[in-house]
Short mmCIF file of C-alpha atoms in Angstrom, two decimals:
data_model
loop_
_atom_site.label_atom_id
_atom_site.label_comp_id
_atom_site.label_asym_id
_atom_site.label_seq_id
_atom_site.Cartn_x
_atom_site.Cartn_y
_atom_site.Cartn_z
CA MET Y 1 5.11 -24.95 12.73
CA ALA Y 2 3.09 -21.77 12.39
CA THR Y 3 3.66 -19.83 9.23
CA ILE Y 4 4.07 -16.11 9.57
CA ILE Y 5 2.49 -14.42 6.60
CA ASN Y 6 4.76 -11.69 5.40
CA PRO Y 7 2.82 -9.29 3.14
CA GLU Y 8 5.99 -8.62 1.17
CA ARG Y 9 6.01 -12.27 0.05
CA PHE Y 10 2.81 -11.71 -1.88
CA GLY Y 11 4.47 -8.95 -3.75
CA ARG Y 12 3.87 -5.25 -3.48
CA PRO Y 13 2.08 -5.05 -6.87
CA PHE Y 14 -0.53 -7.56 -5.72
CA LEU Y 15 -1.20 -5.57 -2.54
CA ASN Y 16 -1.33 -2.31 -4.48
CA ALA Y 17 -3.80 -3.82 -6.94
CA ALA Y 18 -5.97 -5.09 -4.07
CA ALA Y 19 -5.90 -1.64 -2.44
CA TYR Y 20 -6.76 -0.02 -5.77
CA TRP Y 21 -9.80 -2.23 -6.36
CA LYS Y 22 -11.01 -1.73 -2.81
CA GLY Y 23 -10.61 2.04 -3.14
CA PHE Y 24 -12.21 2.02 -6.58
CA TYR Y 25 -15.36 0.25 -5.41
CA ARG Y 26 -15.56 2.41 -2.30
CA LEU Y 27 -15.49 5.56 -4.43
CA LEU Y 28 -17.94 4.09 -6.93
CA GLY Y 29 -20.34 3.20 -4.12
CA TYR Y 30 -19.94 6.64 -2.62
CA ILE Y 31 -20.72 8.50 -5.83
CA LEU Y 32 -23.79 6.34 -6.47
CA LYS Y 33 -25.13 7.02 -2.97
CA ASN Y 34 -24.18 10.69 -2.76
CA ILE Y 35 -24.75 12.09 -6.24
CA GLY Y 36 -27.33 14.35 -4.56
CA ALA Y 37 -24.42 16.40 -3.19
CA LEU Y 38 -24.50 18.18 -6.55
CA ASN Y 39 -27.56 20.04 -5.29
CA VAL Y 40 -25.35 22.02 -2.92
CA PRO Y 41 -24.39 25.22 -4.82
CA PRO Y 42 -20.61 25.21 -4.06
CA VAL Y 43 -20.42 21.55 -5.09
CA ARG Y 44 -22.27 22.36 -8.30
CA GLN Y 45 -19.73 25.11 -8.97
CA VAL Y 46 -16.89 22.56 -8.73
CA PHE Y 47 -18.88 20.33 -11.11
CA TYR Y 48 -19.21 23.16 -13.68
CA ARG Y 49 -15.50 23.89 -13.40
CA GLN Y 50 -14.69 20.24 -13.98
CA VAL Y 51 -16.89 20.17 -17.08
CA TYR Y 52 -15.14 23.33 -18.29
CA PHE Y 53 -11.59 22.03 -17.70
CA THR Y 54 -12.18 18.49 -18.91
CA GLY Y 55 -14.73 19.06 -21.63
CA ILE Y 56 -14.71 22.56 -23.03
CA GLU Y 57 -10.98 23.26 -22.74
CA ALA Y 58 -10.22 19.94 -24.43
CA LEU Y 59 -12.41 20.69 -27.44
CA TRP Y 60 -9.70 22.24 -29.60
CA VAL Y 61 -7.34 19.28 -29.26
CA VAL Y 62 -10.21 16.81 -29.65
CA SER Y 63 -11.29 18.71 -32.78
CA LEU Y 64 -7.80 18.45 -34.27
CA ILE Y 65 -7.39 14.75 -33.51
CA ALA Y 66 -10.92 13.99 -34.70
CA ALA Y 67 -10.42 15.92 -37.95
CA PHE Y 68 -7.08 14.28 -38.74
CA SER Y 69 -8.35 10.79 -37.81
CA GLY Y 70 -11.43 11.28 -39.95
CA MET Y 71 -9.40 12.53 -42.92
CA VAL Y 72 -6.83 9.73 -42.73
CA ILE Y 73 -9.38 6.95 -42.35
CA ALA Y 74 -11.83 8.30 -44.96
CA GLY Y 75 -8.95 8.93 -47.38
CA GLN Y 76 -7.50 5.42 -46.92
CA ILE Y 77 -10.85 3.65 -47.24
CA THR Y 78 -11.79 5.59 -50.36
CA SER Y 79 -8.40 4.82 -51.90
CA LEU Y 80 -8.75 1.12 -51.13
CA ALA Y 81 -12.45 0.53 -51.81
CA GLY Y 82 -12.94 3.22 -54.42
CA PRO Y 83 -15.43 6.10 -54.36
CA ASN Y 84 -19.08 5.36 -53.57
CA SER Y 85 -18.24 1.92 -52.20
CA PRO Y 86 -20.80 0.63 -49.65
CA PHE Y 87 -17.86 -0.37 -47.45
CA THR Y 88 -16.73 3.21 -46.95
CA ALA Y 89 -19.68 4.19 -44.76
CA LYS Y 90 -19.58 0.89 -42.87
CA ILE Y 91 -15.88 1.04 -42.09
CA MET Y 92 -16.10 4.70 -41.14
CA LEU Y 93 -18.86 3.87 -38.72
CA TRP Y 94 -17.06 0.89 -37.22
CA MET Y 95 -13.77 2.68 -36.86
CA LEU Y 96 -14.87 6.11 -35.72
CA VAL Y 97 -18.12 5.56 -33.87
CA ARG Y 98 -17.47 2.19 -32.30
CA GLU Y 99 -13.76 2.30 -31.61
CA LEU Y 100 -11.67 5.39 -32.21
CA GLY Y 101 -14.21 7.95 -30.98
CA PRO Y 102 -14.45 6.67 -27.39
CA LEU Y 103 -10.84 5.45 -27.30
CA LEU Y 104 -9.04 8.53 -28.62
CA THR Y 105 -11.24 10.87 -26.58
CA ALA Y 106 -10.46 8.86 -23.46
CA ILE Y 107 -6.73 9.05 -24.23
CA VAL Y 108 -6.90 12.84 -24.65
CA ILE Y 109 -8.79 13.17 -21.36
CA ILE Y 110 -6.32 10.86 -19.59
CA ALA Y 111 -3.38 12.91 -20.89
CA ARG Y 112 -4.94 16.29 -20.05
CA SER Y 113 -7.20 15.83 -17.06
CA SER Y 114 -6.46 12.55 -15.31
CA SER Y 115 -2.92 13.57 -14.37
CA ALA Y 116 -4.09 17.07 -13.45
CA MET Y 117 -6.86 15.72 -11.21
CA ALA Y 118 -4.64 13.20 -9.43
CA SER Y 119 -1.87 15.73 -8.81
CA GLU Y 120 -4.30 18.46 -7.70
CA LEU Y 121 -5.93 16.19 -5.12
CA ALA Y 122 -2.56 14.84 -3.96
CA SER Y 123 -1.28 18.43 -3.51
CA MET Y 124 -4.39 19.39 -1.57
CA LYS Y 125 -3.91 16.44 0.73
CA ILE Y 126 -0.20 17.14 1.26
CA ARG Y 127 -0.80 20.83 1.96
CA GLY Y 128 -3.43 19.96 4.57
CA GLU Y 129 -6.25 21.51 2.54
CA ALA Y 130 -8.43 18.42 2.90
CA ASP Y 131 -8.14 18.86 6.67
CA SER Y 132 -8.97 22.56 6.28
CA LEU Y 133 -12.16 21.64 4.46
CA ARG Y 134 -13.15 19.28 7.27
CA MET Y 135 -12.48 22.06 9.80
CA MET Y 136 -14.97 24.18 7.86
CA GLY Y 137 -17.50 21.38 8.15
CA VAL Y 138 -17.21 20.60 4.44
CA ASP Y 139 -17.21 16.91 3.57
CA VAL Y 140 -14.13 16.24 1.45
CA MET Y 141 -15.80 13.44 -0.52
CA ASP Y 142 -18.89 15.51 -1.29
CA TYR Y 143 -16.97 18.65 -2.21
CA LEU Y 144 -13.89 17.26 -3.97
CA VAL Y 145 -14.80 13.81 -5.26
CA VAL Y 146 -18.48 13.80 -6.27
CA PRO Y 147 -18.34 16.83 -8.61
CA ARG Y 148 -15.05 15.73 -10.16
CA ILE Y 149 -16.30 12.25 -10.99
CA ALA Y 150 -19.66 13.51 -12.26
CA GLY Y 151 -18.08 16.36 -14.25
CA MET Y 152 -15.43 14.25 -15.88
CA THR Y 153 -17.81 11.42 -16.76
CA LEU Y 154 -20.26 13.81 -18.39
CA SER Y 155 -17.41 15.52 -20.23
CA VAL Y 156 -16.06 12.26 -21.65
CA VAL Y 157 -19.51 11.28 -22.96
CA ALA Y 158 -20.14 14.70 -24.54
CA THR Y 159 -16.62 15.00 -25.96
CA THR Y 160 -16.82 11.51 -27.43
CA PHE Y 161 -20.02 12.37 -29.28
CA TYR Y 162 -18.39 15.57 -30.52
CA PHE Y 163 -15.32 13.59 -31.66
CA GLN Y 164 -17.46 11.11 -33.64
CA MET Y 165 -19.42 13.83 -35.44
CA THR Y 166 -16.33 15.92 -36.20
CA ALA Y 167 -14.33 12.94 -37.48
CA ILE Y 168 -17.08 11.75 -39.84
CA VAL Y 169 -17.88 15.22 -41.18
CA MET Y 170 -14.23 16.21 -41.64
CA GLY Y 171 -13.35 12.81 -43.13
CA PHE Y 172 -16.03 13.05 -45.80
CA ALA Y 173 -15.29 16.73 -46.38
CA PHE Y 174 -11.68 15.76 -47.04
CA VAL Y 175 -12.50 13.01 -49.56
CA ALA Y 176 -15.01 15.32 -51.21
CA ALA Y 177 -12.27 17.89 -51.73
CA ALA Y 178 -9.39 15.53 -52.48
CA GLN Y 179 -11.04 12.62 -54.31
CA ASP Y 180 -14.20 14.16 -55.76
CA VAL Y 181 -16.58 12.01 -53.76
CA PRO Y 182 -19.87 13.90 -53.17
CA PHE Y 183 -20.05 14.90 -49.51
CA LEU Y 184 -23.81 14.50 -49.13
CA THR Y 185 -23.76 11.05 -50.72
CA SER Y 186 -21.11 9.90 -48.25
CA MET Y 187 -23.08 11.32 -45.33
CA GLU Y 188 -26.26 9.67 -46.54
CA GLY Y 189 -24.38 6.37 -46.68
CA VAL Y 190 -23.41 6.64 -43.03
CA LEU Y 191 -26.81 7.83 -41.85
CA SER Y 192 -28.59 5.01 -43.70
CA ILE Y 193 -26.72 2.32 -41.77
CA LEU Y 194 -26.39 4.14 -38.46
CA ASP Y 195 -28.72 2.78 -35.81
CA LEU Y 196 -29.44 3.98 -32.32
CA THR Y 197 -27.86 0.94 -30.66
CA GLU Y 198 -24.56 1.73 -32.34
CA VAL Y 199 -24.56 5.25 -30.93
CA LEU Y 200 -25.82 4.19 -27.50
CA VAL Y 201 -23.18 1.48 -27.09
CA SER Y 202 -20.43 3.88 -28.09
CA LEU Y 203 -21.74 6.39 -25.55
CA LEU Y 204 -21.97 3.62 -22.94
CA LYS Y 205 -18.29 2.99 -23.61
CA ALA Y 206 -17.57 6.67 -23.12
CA PHE Y 207 -19.59 6.67 -19.90
CA VAL Y 208 -17.68 3.68 -18.51
CA PHE Y 209 -14.35 5.22 -19.57
CA GLY Y 210 -15.27 8.53 -17.93
CA LEU Y 211 -16.29 6.84 -14.71
CA VAL Y 212 -13.15 4.71 -14.55
CA ILE Y 213 -10.79 7.57 -15.44
CA SER Y 214 -12.28 9.94 -12.88
CA ILE Y 215 -12.53 7.42 -10.05
CA THR Y 216 -8.97 6.19 -10.66
CA SER Y 217 -7.62 9.75 -10.73
CA CYS Y 218 -9.43 10.61 -7.47
CA TYR Y 219 -8.24 7.37 -5.88
CA TYR Y 220 -4.56 7.97 -6.66
CA GLY Y 221 -4.83 11.65 -5.69
CA LEU Y 222 -6.46 11.01 -2.34
CA SER Y 223 -4.38 7.98 -1.43
CA ALA Y 224 -1.07 9.79 -1.94
CA PRO Y 225 1.12 9.79 1.18
CA ARG Y 226 2.14 13.13 2.72
CA SER Y 227 5.34 13.68 0.80
CA VAL Y 228 6.22 16.09 -2.00
CA THR Y 229 7.42 13.24 -4.23
CA ALA Y 230 3.96 11.68 -3.95
CA VAL Y 231 2.44 14.26 -6.32
CA PRO Y 232 4.16 13.22 -9.57
CA ARG Y 233 3.85 9.57 -8.55
CA ALA Y 234 0.11 9.93 -8.07
CA ALA Y 235 -0.20 11.53 -11.51
CA THR Y 236 1.91 8.85 -13.22
CA ARG Y 237 0.07 5.99 -11.55
CA ALA Y 238 -3.31 7.45 -12.44
CA VAL Y 239 -2.32 7.85 -16.11
CA MET Y 240 -0.84 4.36 -16.43
CA GLN Y 241 -3.70 2.66 -14.64
CA ASN Y 242 -6.23 4.56 -16.75
CA LEU Y 243 -4.55 3.69 -20.04
CA VAL Y 244 -4.50 -0.02 -19.19
CA SER Y 245 -8.10 0.06 -17.90
CA VAL Y 246 -9.46 1.91 -20.93
CA PHE Y 247 -7.93 -0.48 -23.48
CA PHE Y 248 -9.05 -3.48 -21.43
CA LEU Y 249 -12.62 -2.19 -21.08
CA ASP Y 250 -12.75 -1.25 -24.74
CA GLY Y 251 -12.04 -4.86 -25.64
CA ILE Y 252 -14.64 -6.17 -23.19
CA ILE Y 253 -17.44 -3.84 -24.36
CA THR Y 254 -16.67 -4.39 -28.04
CA TYR Y 255 -16.71 -8.15 -27.48
CA ALA Y 256 -19.97 -8.01 -25.52
CA PHE Y 257 -21.91 -5.89 -28.02
CA PHE Y 258 -20.33 -6.21 -31.44
CA LEU Y 259 -18.58 -9.57 -31.79
CA MET O 1 -19.68 23.04 25.39
CA ILE O 2 -16.00 22.12 25.07
CA ARG O 3 -14.65 19.54 27.49
CA PHE O 4 -11.22 17.96 27.72
CA ASP O 5 -11.32 14.86 29.88
CA GLN O 6 -7.92 13.46 30.92
CA VAL O 7 -6.54 14.18 27.48
CA THR O 8 -2.96 13.03 26.90
CA LEU O 9 -1.02 14.27 23.90
CA GLY O 10 2.62 13.46 23.22
CA ALA O 11 4.70 15.01 25.97
CA LEU O 12 1.80 16.94 27.50
CA ARG O 13 0.55 15.80 30.88
CA ALA O 14 -3.01 14.50 31.04
CA PHE O 15 -5.30 17.47 31.46
CA SER O 16 -8.97 18.16 31.95
CA CYS O 17 -10.96 21.34 31.60
CA GLU O 18 -14.42 22.47 30.69
CA ILE O 19 -15.20 25.63 28.77
CA PRO O 20 -18.77 26.76 29.41
CA PRO O 21 -20.95 28.60 26.86
CA GLY O 22 -20.16 32.29 26.61
CA ALA O 23 -16.61 31.94 27.94
CA VAL O 24 -13.38 33.31 26.54
CA CYS O 25 -10.63 30.78 27.12
CA ARG O 26 -6.90 30.90 26.56
CA ILE O 27 -4.92 27.68 26.40
CA THR O 28 -1.18 28.15 26.36
CA THR O 29 1.53 25.60 25.82
CA ALA O 30 5.21 25.79 26.58
CA SER O 31 6.16 25.39 22.92
CA GLU O 32 4.78 25.82 19.41
CA ASP O 33 5.16 22.07 18.88
CA ARG O 34 2.87 21.19 21.78
CA LYS O 35 0.38 23.81 20.62
CA ASN O 36 0.32 22.22 17.14
CA GLU O 37 -0.41 18.81 18.68
CA LEU O 38 -3.23 20.28 20.73
CA ALA O 39 -4.68 22.10 17.72
CA ALA O 40 -4.60 18.97 15.52
CA THR O 41 -6.40 17.03 18.23
CA LEU O 42 -9.04 19.67 18.72
CA PHE O 43 -9.58 20.00 14.97
CA GLY O 44 -10.33 16.30 14.69
CA THR O 45 -7.24 15.36 12.68
CA ALA O 46 -5.14 13.60 15.36
CA ARG O 47 -6.69 11.36 17.97
CA PRO O 48 -5.38 11.92 21.52
CA GLU O 49 -3.42 9.05 23.05
CA GLN O 50 -5.82 8.94 25.98
CA GLY O 51 -8.91 10.74 27.19
CA ARG O 52 -11.77 12.33 25.33
CA ILE O 53 -12.67 15.66 23.83
CA GLU O 54 -16.31 16.69 23.83
CA LEU O 55 -17.78 19.35 21.59
CA PHE O 56 -21.43 20.28 22.10
CA GLY O 57 -21.69 17.21 24.37
CA ALA O 58 -20.49 14.74 21.70
CA ASP O 59 -17.29 12.72 22.03
CA LEU O 60 -15.35 14.03 19.02
CA TYR O 61 -13.46 10.84 18.23
CA ALA O 62 -16.35 8.48 18.93
CA LEU O 63 -18.32 10.06 16.09
CA PRO O 64 -18.20 8.68 12.54
CA VAL O 65 -16.10 10.93 10.28
CA LYS O 66 -19.15 12.36 8.49
CA GLU O 67 -20.78 13.31 11.79
CA ARG O 68 -17.53 14.78 13.07
CA VAL O 69 -17.28 16.96 9.97
CA ARG O 70 -20.91 18.01 10.41
CA LEU O 71 -20.12 19.16 13.96
CA PHE O 72 -17.54 21.59 12.59
CA ARG O 73 -20.29 23.51 10.79
CA ARG O 74 -20.98 25.09 14.17
CA ILE O 75 -17.35 25.99 14.74
CA GLY O 76 -15.29 28.75 13.19
CA VAL O 77 -11.63 27.77 13.00
CA VAL O 78 -8.85 30.25 12.22
CA PRO O 79 -5.74 28.11 11.63
CA GLU O 80 -2.29 29.60 12.11
CA HIS O 81 -1.52 29.56 8.38
CA GLY O 82 -5.04 30.47 7.33
CA GLY O 83 -6.10 27.05 6.09
CA LEU O 84 -7.13 28.53 2.75
CA ILE O 85 -7.77 26.31 -0.25
CA GLY O 86 -4.99 26.80 -2.81
CA ASN O 87 -7.05 26.52 -6.00
CA LEU O 88 -9.75 28.96 -4.85
CA LYS O 89 -9.38 32.74 -5.00
CA VAL O 90 -9.48 34.64 -1.72
CA TRP O 91 -13.09 35.68 -2.31
CA GLU O 92 -14.15 32.08 -2.97
CA ASN O 93 -12.27 30.94 0.13
CA ILE O 94 -14.00 33.50 2.32
CA LEU O 95 -17.43 32.66 1.00
CA LEU O 96 -17.11 28.86 0.94
CA PRO O 97 -18.40 27.79 4.40
CA ALA O 98 -21.12 30.47 4.56
CA TRP O 99 -22.29 29.54 1.07
CA TYR O 100 -22.05 25.81 1.75
CA HIS O 101 -23.82 25.73 5.11
CA LEU O 102 -25.95 28.85 5.25
CA GLY O 103 -26.67 29.36 1.56
CA LYS O 104 -25.25 32.90 1.72
CA THR O 105 -24.67 34.15 -1.82
CA ALA O 106 -21.87 36.41 -3.01
CA GLU O 107 -24.31 39.33 -3.27
CA GLN O 108 -25.52 38.83 0.30
CA ALA O 109 -22.02 38.53 1.74
CA GLU O 110 -20.23 41.23 -0.26
CA GLY O 111 -21.16 44.22 1.90
CA GLU O 112 -20.42 42.36 5.10
CA VAL O 113 -16.99 41.24 3.87
CA VAL O 114 -16.02 44.73 2.68
CA ARG O 115 -17.06 46.18 6.06
CA MET O 116 -14.99 43.55 7.90
CA TYR O 117 -11.95 44.28 5.74
CA GLU O 118 -12.36 47.98 6.55
CA ASP O 119 -12.24 47.06 10.24
CA PHE O 120 -8.93 45.37 9.57
CA GLY O 121 -7.65 48.54 7.90
CA PHE O 122 -7.88 47.42 4.27
CA GLY O 123 -9.16 49.98 1.74
CA GLY O 124 -11.66 49.40 -1.10
CA ASP O 125 -9.31 49.06 -4.11
CA TYR O 126 -6.87 46.95 -2.17
CA VAL O 127 -9.67 44.60 -1.09
CA LYS O 128 -10.85 44.29 -4.70
CA ARG O 129 -7.36 43.25 -5.83
CA LEU O 130 -6.95 40.95 -2.85
CA MET O 131 -10.21 39.09 -3.57
CA GLY O 132 -8.97 38.01 -6.98
CA ARG O 133 -5.67 36.57 -5.74
CA LEU O 134 -4.81 32.99 -4.89
CA PRO O 135 -3.78 32.22 -1.29
CA ASP O 136 -0.14 31.54 -2.20
CA GLN O 137 0.22 35.21 -3.17
CA LEU O 138 -0.83 36.43 0.30
CA SER O 139 1.25 37.35 3.35
CA ILE O 140 0.64 35.42 6.54
CA TYR O 141 -1.31 38.37 7.96
CA GLU O 142 -3.55 38.56 4.87
CA LYS O 143 -4.14 34.80 5.10
CA ARG O 144 -5.14 35.02 8.75
CA VAL O 145 -7.45 37.97 8.10
CA ALA O 146 -9.13 36.06 5.25
CA ALA O 147 -9.52 33.00 7.50
CA LEU O 148 -10.88 35.15 10.30
CA ILE O 149 -13.45 36.82 8.04
CA ARG O 150 -14.38 33.41 6.62
CA ALA O 151 -15.06 32.12 10.14
CA MET O 152 -16.87 35.28 11.27
CA LEU O 153 -19.16 35.16 8.26
CA THR O 154 -20.65 31.89 9.54
CA ASN O 155 -21.43 33.47 12.95
CA ALA O 156 -20.22 30.25 14.60
CA GLU O 157 -21.08 29.09 18.11
CA ILE O 158 -17.44 28.33 18.89
CA MET O 159 -14.51 30.34 17.54
CA ILE O 160 -11.07 28.73 17.76
CA TYR O 161 -8.09 30.97 17.09
CA ASP O 162 -4.91 29.01 16.49
CA SER O 163 -1.81 31.19 17.14
CA LEU O 164 -3.68 34.17 15.75
CA PHE O 165 -1.08 36.67 16.89
CA SER O 166 2.19 34.78 16.42
CA GLY O 167 4.76 36.39 14.17
CA LEU O 168 2.79 39.65 13.78
CA ASP O 169 3.74 43.24 14.74
CA ARG O 170 2.42 44.25 18.14
CA ASP O 171 0.01 46.86 16.64
CA VAL O 172 -1.33 44.47 14.04
CA ALA O 173 -1.79 41.74 16.64
CA ALA O 174 -3.58 44.23 18.92
CA ARG O 175 -5.94 45.19 16.11
CA LEU O 176 -6.75 41.52 15.40
CA TYR O 177 -7.35 40.91 19.06
CA ARG O 178 -9.69 43.92 19.40
CA ILE O 179 -11.77 42.62 16.49
CA THR O 180 -12.09 39.12 17.94
CA GLU O 181 -12.88 40.62 21.34
CA ARG O 182 -15.65 42.75 19.82
CA PHE O 183 -16.98 39.80 17.81
CA HIS O 184 -17.28 37.48 20.82
CA PRO O 185 -20.46 38.89 22.42
CA GLU O 186 -22.24 39.38 19.08
CA ARG O 187 -23.69 35.90 19.53
CA PRO O 188 -24.92 34.99 23.02
CA GLY O 189 -23.26 31.88 24.42
CA ARG O 190 -20.38 31.92 21.96
CA ILE O 191 -17.10 30.38 23.12
CA SER O 192 -13.88 32.01 22.00
CA LEU O 193 -10.86 29.80 22.43
CA TYR O 194 -7.35 31.11 21.85
CA LEU O 195 -4.65 28.48 21.43
CA CYS O 196 -1.20 29.93 21.75
CA ALA O 197 2.34 29.23 22.77
CA ASP O 198 3.15 31.13 25.94
CA ASP O 199 4.41 34.40 24.47
CA ALA O 200 4.24 38.06 25.50
CA PHE O 201 1.16 38.93 23.47
CA SER O 202 -0.90 35.98 24.64
CA GLN O 203 -0.66 37.39 28.20
CA ARG O 204 -2.79 40.34 27.06
CA ILE O 205 -5.80 38.18 26.18
CA LYS O 206 -8.58 38.86 28.68
CA ALA O 207 -9.84 35.36 29.33
CA ASP O 208 -12.46 33.99 31.72
CA LEU O 209 -10.46 30.82 31.84
CA THR O 210 -6.73 30.26 31.31
CA VAL O 211 -5.21 26.82 30.99
CA ALA O 212 -1.44 26.50 30.89
CA LEU O 213 -0.32 23.12 29.66
CA ASP O 214 3.11 21.84 30.66
CA ALA O 215 5.11 19.06 29.19
CA GLU O 216 6.09 16.12 31.34
CA ASP O 217 9.68 16.36 32.58
#
């Protein structure tokens, strides 16, 4: 007897996941092939705006989180290991450069920009603005997707680097003020054990996070059905998917390079 | 340059017509609904049930999406609701296609846009304020004027006006019509196509070709 395959039997989540991965790789392939679209002035303008919204506007909140993280971690390590301990610099580096820098920056970007990007694209689709762009002869992928992915990825990398520097400087400034540990000595300790690979791998993490966050946000925005309720759903799905992806990828990259 | 070949859309009977270069054409439908279906099909967003639509000799729906979009660089579309992009200011909306396809900068286009707005009866200070607004803050007339100027700025080979006059005062509609009528011959061989429901004002359009589409009974 012939079996009729009912897609529902496989479960909606499985089908959604398959559609997500297909869409993700399609967008990834597109951006790799069409990054040259950034040479078109209006596309470059969208790119600059994305960098401004995702990177520059996020700096104050990234600064606050970086400063507090740095202070808490530096304060705790100094209390545990004592002042001038060789472990202080090492743990600071491991925690802030390898892990918390890329991870917390990615979380801030997901909270601020991923939901905004997904809902903006979903709204544009629902309001027929994507069709309007096509009627003007403007390729929707080139104009809406390429600059957003490029802008957000660059912003995550730059903001991560900024987070790492701010956290270390503010952390050591705090222990210098609160626990009388010389600031320059602490900084020298970090710089003496910091190598280029450490920084490059942490920036690679940021790059991968940026790419995944932006592609996922564009995917959920553009795949939203034409219904008003689709906008918040697109934003929620993008945020949840990004959070899961970022933690998963963080584990993979840390395992591959540091364990 | 535009050819409908046995095109069937929803309740509309299959129809064929050819609009040659340089012609002004008026296509009317019995209802707004039918007109919307026709517009969506012509704009490449809804495939007809049967038949083919040719633009510049190419079968619109046989083209890959990227090629289809590229074709629209040669067409100026003025959608009924303006088709403006919500997160761009009016000025950015007007400039977008000309900047994207022709490389026209804001400085190059500014004088031209101000002159066009004057033709529409908008004064200098008002235009300045208008340029900084977002589309949602505009009336339907202001949206259509912005869309019209956006299309005119590209000096397109085909101009498609979708319900350009619907819902407007008679005088305002007449002014819009005069401007599109004057714009038509500025480029030799340009097609101007007016899509409209069969209303009183649409009868005033002086067309070389009129196609009245009826629904099947």
